[in-house]
Coordinates of C-alpha atoms in Angstrom, one line a residue:
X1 CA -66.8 -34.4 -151.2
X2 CA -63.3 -32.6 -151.2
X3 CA -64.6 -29.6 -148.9
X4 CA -67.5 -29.3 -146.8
X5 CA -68.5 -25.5 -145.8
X6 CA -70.5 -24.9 -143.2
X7 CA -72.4 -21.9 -142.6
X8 CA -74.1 -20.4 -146.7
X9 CA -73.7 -16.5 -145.5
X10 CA -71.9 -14.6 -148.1
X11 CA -68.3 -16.1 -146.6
X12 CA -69.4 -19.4 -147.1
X13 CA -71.2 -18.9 -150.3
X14 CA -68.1 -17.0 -151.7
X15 CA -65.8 -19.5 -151.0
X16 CA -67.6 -22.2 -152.5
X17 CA -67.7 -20.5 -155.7
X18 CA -63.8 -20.2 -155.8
X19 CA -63.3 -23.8 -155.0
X20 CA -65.5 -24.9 -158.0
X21 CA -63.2 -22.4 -159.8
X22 CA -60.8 -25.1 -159.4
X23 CA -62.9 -28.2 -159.7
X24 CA -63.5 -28.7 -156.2
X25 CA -66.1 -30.7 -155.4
X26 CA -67.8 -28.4 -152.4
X27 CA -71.1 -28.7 -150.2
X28 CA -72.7 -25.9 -148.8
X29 CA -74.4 -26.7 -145.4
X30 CA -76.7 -24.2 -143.8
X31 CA -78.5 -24.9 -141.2
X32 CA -81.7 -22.2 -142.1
X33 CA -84.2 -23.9 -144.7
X34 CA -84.5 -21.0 -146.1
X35 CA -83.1 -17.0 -146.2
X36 CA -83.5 -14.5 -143.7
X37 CA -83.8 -11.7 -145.9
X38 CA -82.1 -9.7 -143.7
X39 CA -79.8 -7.4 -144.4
X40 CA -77.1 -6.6 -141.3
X41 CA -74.4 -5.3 -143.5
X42 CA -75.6 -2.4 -146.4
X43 CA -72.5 -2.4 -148.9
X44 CA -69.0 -3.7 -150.1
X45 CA -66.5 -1.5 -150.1
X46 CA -63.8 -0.7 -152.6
X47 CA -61.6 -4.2 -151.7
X48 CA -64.5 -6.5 -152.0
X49 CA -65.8 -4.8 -155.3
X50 CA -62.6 -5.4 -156.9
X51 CA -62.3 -8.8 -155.5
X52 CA -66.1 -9.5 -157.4
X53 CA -64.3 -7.7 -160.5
X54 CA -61.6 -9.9 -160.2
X55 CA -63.8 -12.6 -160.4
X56 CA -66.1 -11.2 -163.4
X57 CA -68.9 -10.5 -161.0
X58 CA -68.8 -6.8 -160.9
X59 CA -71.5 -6.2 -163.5
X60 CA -74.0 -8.2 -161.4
X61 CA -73.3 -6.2 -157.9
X62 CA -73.3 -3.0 -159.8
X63 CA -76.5 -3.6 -161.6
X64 CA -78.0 -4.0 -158.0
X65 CA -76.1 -1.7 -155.9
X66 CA -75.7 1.8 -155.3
X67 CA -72.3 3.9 -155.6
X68 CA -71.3 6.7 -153.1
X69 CA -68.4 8.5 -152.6
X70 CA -69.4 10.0 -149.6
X71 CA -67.1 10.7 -146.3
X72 CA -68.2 9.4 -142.7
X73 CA -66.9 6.0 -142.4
X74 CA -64.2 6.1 -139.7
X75 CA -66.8 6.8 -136.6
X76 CA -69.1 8.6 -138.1
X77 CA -66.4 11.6 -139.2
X78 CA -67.9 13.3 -141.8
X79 CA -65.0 14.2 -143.9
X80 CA -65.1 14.5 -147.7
X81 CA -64.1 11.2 -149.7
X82 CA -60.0 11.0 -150.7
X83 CA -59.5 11.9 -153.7
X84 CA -56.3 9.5 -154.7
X85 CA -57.6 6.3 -153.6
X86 CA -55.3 3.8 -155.9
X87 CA -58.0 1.9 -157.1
X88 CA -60.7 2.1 -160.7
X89 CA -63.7 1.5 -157.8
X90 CA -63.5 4.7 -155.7
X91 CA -66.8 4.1 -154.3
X92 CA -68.5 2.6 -151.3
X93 CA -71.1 -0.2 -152.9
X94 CA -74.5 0.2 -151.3
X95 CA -76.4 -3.4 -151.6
X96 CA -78.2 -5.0 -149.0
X97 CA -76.6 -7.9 -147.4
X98 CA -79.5 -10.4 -148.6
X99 CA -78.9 -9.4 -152.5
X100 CA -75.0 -10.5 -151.9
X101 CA -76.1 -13.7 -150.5
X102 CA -78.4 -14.1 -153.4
X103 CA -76.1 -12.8 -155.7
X104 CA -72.8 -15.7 -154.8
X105 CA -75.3 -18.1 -154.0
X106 CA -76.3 -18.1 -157.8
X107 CA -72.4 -17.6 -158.4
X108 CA -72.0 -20.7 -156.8
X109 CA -74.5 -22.9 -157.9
X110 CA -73.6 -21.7 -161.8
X111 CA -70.2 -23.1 -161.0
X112 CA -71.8 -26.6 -159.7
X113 CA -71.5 -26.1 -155.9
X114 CA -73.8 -27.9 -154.1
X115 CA -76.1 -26.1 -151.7
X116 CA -77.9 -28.1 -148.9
X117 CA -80.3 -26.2 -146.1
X118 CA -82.2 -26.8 -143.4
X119 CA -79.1 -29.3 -142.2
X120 CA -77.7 -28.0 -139.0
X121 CA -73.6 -30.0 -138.4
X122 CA -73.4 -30.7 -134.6
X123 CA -70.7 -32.8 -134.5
X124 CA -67.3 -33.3 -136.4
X125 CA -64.0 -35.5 -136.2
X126 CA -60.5 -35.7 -138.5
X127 CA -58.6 -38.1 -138.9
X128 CA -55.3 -38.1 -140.9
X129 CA -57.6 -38.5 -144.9
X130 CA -60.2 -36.3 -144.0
X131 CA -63.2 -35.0 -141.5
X132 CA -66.3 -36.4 -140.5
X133 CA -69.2 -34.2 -140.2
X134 CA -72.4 -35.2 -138.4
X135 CA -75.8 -33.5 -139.1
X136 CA -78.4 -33.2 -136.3
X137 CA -80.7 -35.5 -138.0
X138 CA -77.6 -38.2 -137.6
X139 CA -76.4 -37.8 -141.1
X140 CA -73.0 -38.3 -141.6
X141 CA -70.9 -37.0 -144.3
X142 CA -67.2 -37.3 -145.4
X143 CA -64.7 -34.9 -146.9
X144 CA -61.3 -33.8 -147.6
X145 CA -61.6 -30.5 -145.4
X146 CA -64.6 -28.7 -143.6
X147 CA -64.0 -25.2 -143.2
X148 CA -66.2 -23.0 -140.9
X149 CA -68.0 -20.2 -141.9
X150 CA -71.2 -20.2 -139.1
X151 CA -70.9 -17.4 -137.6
X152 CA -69.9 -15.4 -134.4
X153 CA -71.3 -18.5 -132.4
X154 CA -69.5 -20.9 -134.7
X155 CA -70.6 -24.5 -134.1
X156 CA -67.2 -25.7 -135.8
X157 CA -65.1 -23.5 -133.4
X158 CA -66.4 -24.9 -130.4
X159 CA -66.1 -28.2 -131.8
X160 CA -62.6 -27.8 -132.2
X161 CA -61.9 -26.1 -129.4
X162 CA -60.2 -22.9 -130.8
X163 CA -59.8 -20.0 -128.2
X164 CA -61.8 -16.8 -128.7
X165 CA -60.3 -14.2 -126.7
X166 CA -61.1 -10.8 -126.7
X167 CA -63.6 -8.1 -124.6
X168 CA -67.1 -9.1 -124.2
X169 CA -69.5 -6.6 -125.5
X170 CA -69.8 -3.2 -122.9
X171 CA -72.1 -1.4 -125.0
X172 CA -75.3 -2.7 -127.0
X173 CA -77.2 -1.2 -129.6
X174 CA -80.5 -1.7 -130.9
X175 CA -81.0 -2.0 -134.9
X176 CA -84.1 -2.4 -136.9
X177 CA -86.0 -1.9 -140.8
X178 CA -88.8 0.0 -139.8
X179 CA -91.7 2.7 -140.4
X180 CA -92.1 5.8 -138.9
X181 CA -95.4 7.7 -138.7
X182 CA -93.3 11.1 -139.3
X183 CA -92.6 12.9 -142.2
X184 CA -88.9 12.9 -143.9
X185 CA -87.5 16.6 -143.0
X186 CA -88.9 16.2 -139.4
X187 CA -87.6 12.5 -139.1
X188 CA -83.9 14.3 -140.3
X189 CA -84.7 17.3 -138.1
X190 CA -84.9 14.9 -134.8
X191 CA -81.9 12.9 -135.8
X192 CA -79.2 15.8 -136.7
X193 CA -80.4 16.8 -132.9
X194 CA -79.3 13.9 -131.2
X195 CA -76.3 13.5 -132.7
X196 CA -74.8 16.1 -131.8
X197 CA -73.9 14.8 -128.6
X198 CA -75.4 10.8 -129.4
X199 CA -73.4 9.9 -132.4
X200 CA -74.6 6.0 -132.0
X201 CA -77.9 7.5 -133.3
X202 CA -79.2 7.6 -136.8
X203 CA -81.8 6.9 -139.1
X204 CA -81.6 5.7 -142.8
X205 CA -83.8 5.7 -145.2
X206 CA -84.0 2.3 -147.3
X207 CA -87.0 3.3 -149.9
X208 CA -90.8 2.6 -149.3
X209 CA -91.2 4.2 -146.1
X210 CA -89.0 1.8 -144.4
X211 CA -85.5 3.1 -142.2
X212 CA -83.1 1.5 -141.0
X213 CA -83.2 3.2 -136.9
X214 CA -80.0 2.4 -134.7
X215 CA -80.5 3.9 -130.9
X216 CA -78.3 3.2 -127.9
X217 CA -80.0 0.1 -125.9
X218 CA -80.8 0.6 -122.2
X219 CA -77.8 -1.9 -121.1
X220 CA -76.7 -5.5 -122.1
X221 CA -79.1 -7.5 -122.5
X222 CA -79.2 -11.2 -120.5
X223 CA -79.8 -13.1 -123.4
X224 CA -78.2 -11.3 -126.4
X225 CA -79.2 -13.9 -128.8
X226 CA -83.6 -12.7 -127.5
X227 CA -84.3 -10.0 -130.3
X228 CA -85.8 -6.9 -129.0
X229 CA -89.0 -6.0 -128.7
X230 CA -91.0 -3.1 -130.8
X231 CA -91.8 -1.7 -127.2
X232 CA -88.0 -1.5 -126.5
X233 CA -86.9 0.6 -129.2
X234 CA -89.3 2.6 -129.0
X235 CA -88.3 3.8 -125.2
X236 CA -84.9 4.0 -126.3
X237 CA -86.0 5.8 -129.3
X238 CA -88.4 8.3 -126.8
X239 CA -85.6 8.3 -124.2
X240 CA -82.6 10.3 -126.8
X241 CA -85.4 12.1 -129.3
X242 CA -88.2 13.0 -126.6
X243 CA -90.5 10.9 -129.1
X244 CA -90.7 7.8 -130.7
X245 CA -91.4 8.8 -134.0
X246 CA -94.5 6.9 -134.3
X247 CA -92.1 3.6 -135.4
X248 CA -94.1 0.6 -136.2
X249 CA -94.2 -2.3 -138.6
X250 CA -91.0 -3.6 -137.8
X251 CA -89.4 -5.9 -140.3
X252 CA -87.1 -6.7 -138.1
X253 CA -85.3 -5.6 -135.0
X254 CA -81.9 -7.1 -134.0
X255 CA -79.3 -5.9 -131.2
X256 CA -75.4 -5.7 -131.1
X257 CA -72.8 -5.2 -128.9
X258 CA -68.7 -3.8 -129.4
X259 CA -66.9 -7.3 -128.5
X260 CA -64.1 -7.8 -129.7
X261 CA -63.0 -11.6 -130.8
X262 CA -60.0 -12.9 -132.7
X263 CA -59.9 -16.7 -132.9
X264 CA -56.3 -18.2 -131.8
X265 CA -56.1 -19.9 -134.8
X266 CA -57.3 -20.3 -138.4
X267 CA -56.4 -23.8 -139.0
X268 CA -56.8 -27.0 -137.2
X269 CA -55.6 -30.2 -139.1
X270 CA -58.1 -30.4 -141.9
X271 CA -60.6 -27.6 -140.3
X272 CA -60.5 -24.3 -141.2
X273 CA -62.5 -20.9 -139.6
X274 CA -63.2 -17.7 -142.1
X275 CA -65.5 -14.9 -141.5
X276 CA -67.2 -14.2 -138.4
X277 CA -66.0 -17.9 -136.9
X278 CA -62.4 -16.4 -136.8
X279 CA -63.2 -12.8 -135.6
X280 CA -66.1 -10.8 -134.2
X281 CA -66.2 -6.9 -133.9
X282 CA -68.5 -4.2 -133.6
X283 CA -70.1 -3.2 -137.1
X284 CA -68.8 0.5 -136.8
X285 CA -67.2 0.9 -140.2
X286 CA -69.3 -2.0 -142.2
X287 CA -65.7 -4.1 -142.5
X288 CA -67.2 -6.9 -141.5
X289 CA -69.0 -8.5 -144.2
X290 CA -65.9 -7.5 -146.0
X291 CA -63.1 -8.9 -144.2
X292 CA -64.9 -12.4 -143.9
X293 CA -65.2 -12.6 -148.2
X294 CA -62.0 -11.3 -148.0
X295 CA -60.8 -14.0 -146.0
X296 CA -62.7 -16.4 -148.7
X297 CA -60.4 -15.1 -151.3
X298 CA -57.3 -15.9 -149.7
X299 CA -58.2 -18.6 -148.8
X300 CA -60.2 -20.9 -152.0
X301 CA -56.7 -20.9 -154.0
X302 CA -54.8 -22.1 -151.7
X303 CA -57.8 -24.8 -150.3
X304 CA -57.8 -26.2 -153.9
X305 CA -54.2 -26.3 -154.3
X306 CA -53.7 -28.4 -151.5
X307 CA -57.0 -30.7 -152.7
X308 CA -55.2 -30.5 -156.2
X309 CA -51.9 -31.8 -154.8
X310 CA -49.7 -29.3 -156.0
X311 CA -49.7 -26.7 -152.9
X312 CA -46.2 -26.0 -151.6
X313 CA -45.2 -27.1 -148.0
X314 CA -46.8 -24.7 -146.0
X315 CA -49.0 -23.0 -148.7
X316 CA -52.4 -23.9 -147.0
X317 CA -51.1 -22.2 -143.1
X318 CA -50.2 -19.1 -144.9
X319 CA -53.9 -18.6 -144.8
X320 CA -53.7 -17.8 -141.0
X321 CA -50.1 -16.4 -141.2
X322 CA -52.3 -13.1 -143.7
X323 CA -55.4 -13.0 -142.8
X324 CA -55.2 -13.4 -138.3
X325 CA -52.9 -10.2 -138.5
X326 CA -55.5 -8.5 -140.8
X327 CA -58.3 -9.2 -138.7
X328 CA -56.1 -8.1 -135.2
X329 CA -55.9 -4.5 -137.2
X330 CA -59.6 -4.4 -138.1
X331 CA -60.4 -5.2 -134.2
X332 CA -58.4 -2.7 -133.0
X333 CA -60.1 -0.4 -135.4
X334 CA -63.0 -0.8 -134.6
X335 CA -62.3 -0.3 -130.8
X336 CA -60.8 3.2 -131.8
X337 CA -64.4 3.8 -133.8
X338 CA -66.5 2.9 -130.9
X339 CA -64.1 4.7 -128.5
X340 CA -64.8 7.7 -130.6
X341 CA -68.8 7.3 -130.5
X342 CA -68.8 8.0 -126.7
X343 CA -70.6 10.9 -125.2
X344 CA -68.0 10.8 -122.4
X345 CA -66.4 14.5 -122.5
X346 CA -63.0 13.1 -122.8
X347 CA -63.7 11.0 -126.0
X348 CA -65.3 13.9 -127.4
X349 CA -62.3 16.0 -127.0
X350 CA -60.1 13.0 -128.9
X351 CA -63.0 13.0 -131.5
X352 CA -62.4 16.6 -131.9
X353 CA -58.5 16.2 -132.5
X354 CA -58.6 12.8 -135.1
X355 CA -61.2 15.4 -136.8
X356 CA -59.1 18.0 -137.2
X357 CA -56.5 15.7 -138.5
X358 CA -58.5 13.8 -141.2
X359 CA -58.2 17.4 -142.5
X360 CA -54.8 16.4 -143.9
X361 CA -55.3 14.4 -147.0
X362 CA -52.4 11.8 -146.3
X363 CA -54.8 11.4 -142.7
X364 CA -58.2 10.5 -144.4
X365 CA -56.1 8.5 -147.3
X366 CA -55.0 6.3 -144.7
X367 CA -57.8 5.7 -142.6
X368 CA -60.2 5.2 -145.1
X369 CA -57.4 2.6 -147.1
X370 CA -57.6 1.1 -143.4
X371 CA -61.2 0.9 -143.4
X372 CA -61.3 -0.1 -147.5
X373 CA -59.1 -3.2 -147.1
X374 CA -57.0 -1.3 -149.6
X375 CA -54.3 -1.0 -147.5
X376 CA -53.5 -4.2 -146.6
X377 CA -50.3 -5.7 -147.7
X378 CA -48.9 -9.3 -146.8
X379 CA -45.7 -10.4 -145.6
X380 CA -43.4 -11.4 -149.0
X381 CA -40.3 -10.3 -147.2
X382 CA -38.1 -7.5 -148.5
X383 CA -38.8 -6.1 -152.0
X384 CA -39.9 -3.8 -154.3
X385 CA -43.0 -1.4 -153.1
X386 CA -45.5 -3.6 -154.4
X387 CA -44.5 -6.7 -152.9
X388 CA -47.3 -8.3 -151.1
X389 CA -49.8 -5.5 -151.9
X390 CA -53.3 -6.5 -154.2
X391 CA -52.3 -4.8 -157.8
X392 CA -55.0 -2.2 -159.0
X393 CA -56.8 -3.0 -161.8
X394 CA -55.1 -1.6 -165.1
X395 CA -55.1 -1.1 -168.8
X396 CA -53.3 -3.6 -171.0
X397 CA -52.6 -3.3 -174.5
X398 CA -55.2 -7.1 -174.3
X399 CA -57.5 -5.2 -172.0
X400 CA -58.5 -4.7 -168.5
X401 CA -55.6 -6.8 -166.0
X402 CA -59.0 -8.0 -163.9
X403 CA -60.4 -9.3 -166.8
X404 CA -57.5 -12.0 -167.1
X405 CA -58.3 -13.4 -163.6
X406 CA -61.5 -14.4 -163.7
X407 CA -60.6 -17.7 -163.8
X408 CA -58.9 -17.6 -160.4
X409 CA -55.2 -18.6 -161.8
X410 CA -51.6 -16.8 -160.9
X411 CA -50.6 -14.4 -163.9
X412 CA -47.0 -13.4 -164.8
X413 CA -47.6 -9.7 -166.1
X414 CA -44.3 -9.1 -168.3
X415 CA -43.0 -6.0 -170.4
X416 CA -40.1 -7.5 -171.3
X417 CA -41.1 -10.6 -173.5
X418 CA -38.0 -12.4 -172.1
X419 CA -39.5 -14.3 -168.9
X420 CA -41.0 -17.7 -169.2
X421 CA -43.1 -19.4 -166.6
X422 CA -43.2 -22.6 -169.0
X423 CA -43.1 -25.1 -165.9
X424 CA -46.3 -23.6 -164.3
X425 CA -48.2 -23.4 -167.3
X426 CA -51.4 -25.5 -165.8
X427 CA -51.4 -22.7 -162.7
X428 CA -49.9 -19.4 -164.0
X429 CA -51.0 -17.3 -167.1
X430 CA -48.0 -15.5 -169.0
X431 CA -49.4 -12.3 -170.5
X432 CA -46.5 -10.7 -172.8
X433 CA -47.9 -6.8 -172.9
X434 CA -46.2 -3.3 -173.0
X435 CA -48.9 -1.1 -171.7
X436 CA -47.5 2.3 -170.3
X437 CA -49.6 2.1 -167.2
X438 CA -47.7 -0.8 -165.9
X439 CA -44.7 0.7 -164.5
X440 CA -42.6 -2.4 -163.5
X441 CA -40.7 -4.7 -165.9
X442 CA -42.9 -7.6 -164.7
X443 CA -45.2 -8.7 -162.3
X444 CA -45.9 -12.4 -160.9
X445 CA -49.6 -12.1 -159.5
X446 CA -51.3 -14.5 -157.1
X447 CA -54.9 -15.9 -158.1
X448 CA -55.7 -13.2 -155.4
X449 CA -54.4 -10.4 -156.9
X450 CA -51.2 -10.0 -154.6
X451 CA -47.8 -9.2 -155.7
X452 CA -45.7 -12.2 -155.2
X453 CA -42.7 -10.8 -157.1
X454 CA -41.3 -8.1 -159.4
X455 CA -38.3 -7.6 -161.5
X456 CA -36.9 -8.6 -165.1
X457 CA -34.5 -11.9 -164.0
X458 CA -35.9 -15.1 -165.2
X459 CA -33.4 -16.9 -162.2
X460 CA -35.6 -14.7 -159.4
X461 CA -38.5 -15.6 -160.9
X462 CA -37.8 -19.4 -161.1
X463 CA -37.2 -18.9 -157.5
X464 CA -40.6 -17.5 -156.1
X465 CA -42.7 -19.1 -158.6
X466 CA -42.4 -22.7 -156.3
X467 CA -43.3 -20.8 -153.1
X468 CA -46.7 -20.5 -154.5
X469 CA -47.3 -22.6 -157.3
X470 CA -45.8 -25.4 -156.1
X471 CA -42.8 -27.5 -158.3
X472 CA -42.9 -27.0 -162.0
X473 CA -44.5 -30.3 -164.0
X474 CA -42.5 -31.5 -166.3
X475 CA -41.9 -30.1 -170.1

């Protein structure tokens, strides 16, 4: 194998399907024989919908999902949805965690990505050709790279021996799919109570009777990795609402705390971390199913360029040098979030204040671009506005700019009709078009959407094009 991934979450699975973009031959190993069905995480927003769209998968989320343009992301805040969000997706994405899993799991098999469960890797070692993975049944398998996508407790993290600092968790909350013996408006009636002075309390309705019920948990549990017991949201449920709602059938019940992990490093030798094996944080936002397929789109290009042979010298560690800052500013986000879900009177009174000043537009723009992953923009160095910042989705004179990347290559984007990008032809798509709504001469676009260059010079272009394509072949 060129790349083995381990952990088949929606990181994993996500990044196996942009390897075999590239013909990268890519096993899956999850250690589960089969799925959960869970469902931690309840939508994608606006970043990840255009990364799917970017990858022609936006139809099949859609057709499954749910589309709200509703306020109330940044701690709870109820404030009404910006209205100039840069971007043709200016929704949140409602799907249940388990229908993304199933959904890039058949992404990935369509593309030929092999998907093994019920084989749990204990033990790995690289050498200067490639990694050596051992299963717990004493199977050993070789490949190129291994990159870790297992989780908050990652197996591969440990294994290398990665630091994970960071806060351990302070504050636990319970989480659970259940049923309630109450009707709707009374069930609405209790919650709109409590939180006004519990805003770590809520109740969502999920269709059939079931709800999604969050409650504050007693203290930190022991053992955090022992689910709750029925009996123990319930008392937590009693002890904020003077009754426990008559909750029953669980489907499941899960706890989670605010820690707050950033791994030191994304890359060791041939071993990689993305998703929750490079950063853990409280779920106060939903960024984190986001940030970790995030995190698989920065990094599949550049993984198969460097299995390809044609990734520039330090292509492949640009992966940490974008996404470790990304994740620092998500952390410290979601410290501010939980900060502002306190009861303490002092938090309240800051609530208060940031409340009053989402009431400015530019505010609750820029928060919610923060929370979005819309405003993210790498490090390119000096340059136009764009530089480094994903390119919204736009209308050519040929169609829709997403539609050309589907198949996960750079584009060159040029008004003028005077650039070439001849050398690069194998890696970068030229697309001659004049469309209005392009506002730059020309554009040279990363496979992941990222603005590595603008202008109208052929001698500046022939001078970025090799810091991320690699050198040109020859004509």
């Amino acid at each position: 194998m060129d790349v083995i991934v381990a952990g088949g979450g929606p990181v994993g699975l996500m990044l196996a399907g942009e390897l075999r973009l590239h013909g990268v031959r890519t096993l899956v190993l999850e250690r589960d024989a089969a799925p959960t069905g869970q469902s931690r995480a309840l939508g994608l927003h606006v970043r990840s919908v255009e990364v799917m769209d970017q990858r022609g998968l936006a139809d099949r989320f859609l057709a499954l999902g749910q589309r709200f343009a509703v306020g109330g992301f940044f701690a709870g805040i109820d404030k009404p949805w910006p209205a100039r969000l840069d971007t043709t997706h200016a929704y949140v994405l409602g799907i249940p965690q388990s229908v993304t899993e199933r959904l890039l799991a058949e992404r990935a098999n369509e593309l030929g990505a092999e998907i093994r469960r019920g084989c749990e890797l204990v033990g790995l070692s690289q050498d200067g050709d490639g990694v050596t993975a051992e299963l717990a049944d004493g199977t050993r398998l070789r490949s190129r790279y291994l990159v870790g996508c297992d989780g908050g407790r990652s197996t591969v993290r440990k294994l290398l021996g990665v630091g994970f600092p960071g806060e351990p968790t302070r504050v636990e909350t319970l989480l659970g799919e259940v049923e309630v013996a109450v009707p709707p408006e009374e069930l609405a009636a209790v919650v709109a109570e409590v939180r006004k002075t519990q805003f770590r309390f809520g109740a969502m309705p999920l269709g059939d009777g079931v709800y999604r019920l969050v409650v504050p948990a007693e203290g930190v549990a022991e053992d955090r990795a022992v689910p709750p017991a029925l009996e123990e949201l319930r008392q937590q449920v009693r002890a904020f609402a003077g009754t426990d709602l008559g909750v029953h059938s669980p489907r499941w019940i899960s706890r989670f705390g605010d820690a707050t992990r950033l791994a030191e490093r994304y890359r060791t030798g041939r071993v990689l971390l993305a998703g929750d094996a490079a950063h853990i944080h409280p779920p106060t936002g939903g960024m984190g199913l986001n940030l970790g397929i995030q995190d698989a789109f920065n990094l599949g290009w550049k993984l198969a360029a460097e299995v390809a042979g044609w990734a520039p010298d330090g292509l492949l560690d640009s992966y940490h040098t974008e996404r470790h800052p990304v994740a620092a500013d998500v952390l410290d986000n979601t410290r501010a979030q939980i900060e502002l879900l306190s009861a303490e009177p002092g938090a309240r009174a800051v609530r208060r204040l940031v409340s009053e000043l989402m009431d400015f537009e530019e505010v609750n723009l820029h928060l919610i671009e923060k929370i979005s992953g819309l405003g993210i923009r790498y490090d390119f160095g000096e340059g136009h506005e764009l530089l480094g910042r994903r390119m919204r989705d736009t209308e050519l004179k040929q169609g829709r700019l997403y539609e050309l990347m589907h198949g996960g290559r750079g584009l060159l984007l040029d008004r003028t009709g005077r650039l070439s990008a001849a050398g690069w032809a194998d890696r970068v798509d030229h697309v001659i078009d004049a469309a209005e709504e392009l506002d730059v001469p020309a554009a040279l676009l990363r496979p992941d959407g990222h603005v590595a260059w603008v202008g109208d010079d052929q001698q500046e272009l022939l001078s970025r094009l090799p810091r991320w394509f690699g050198a040109a072949t020859a004509s």
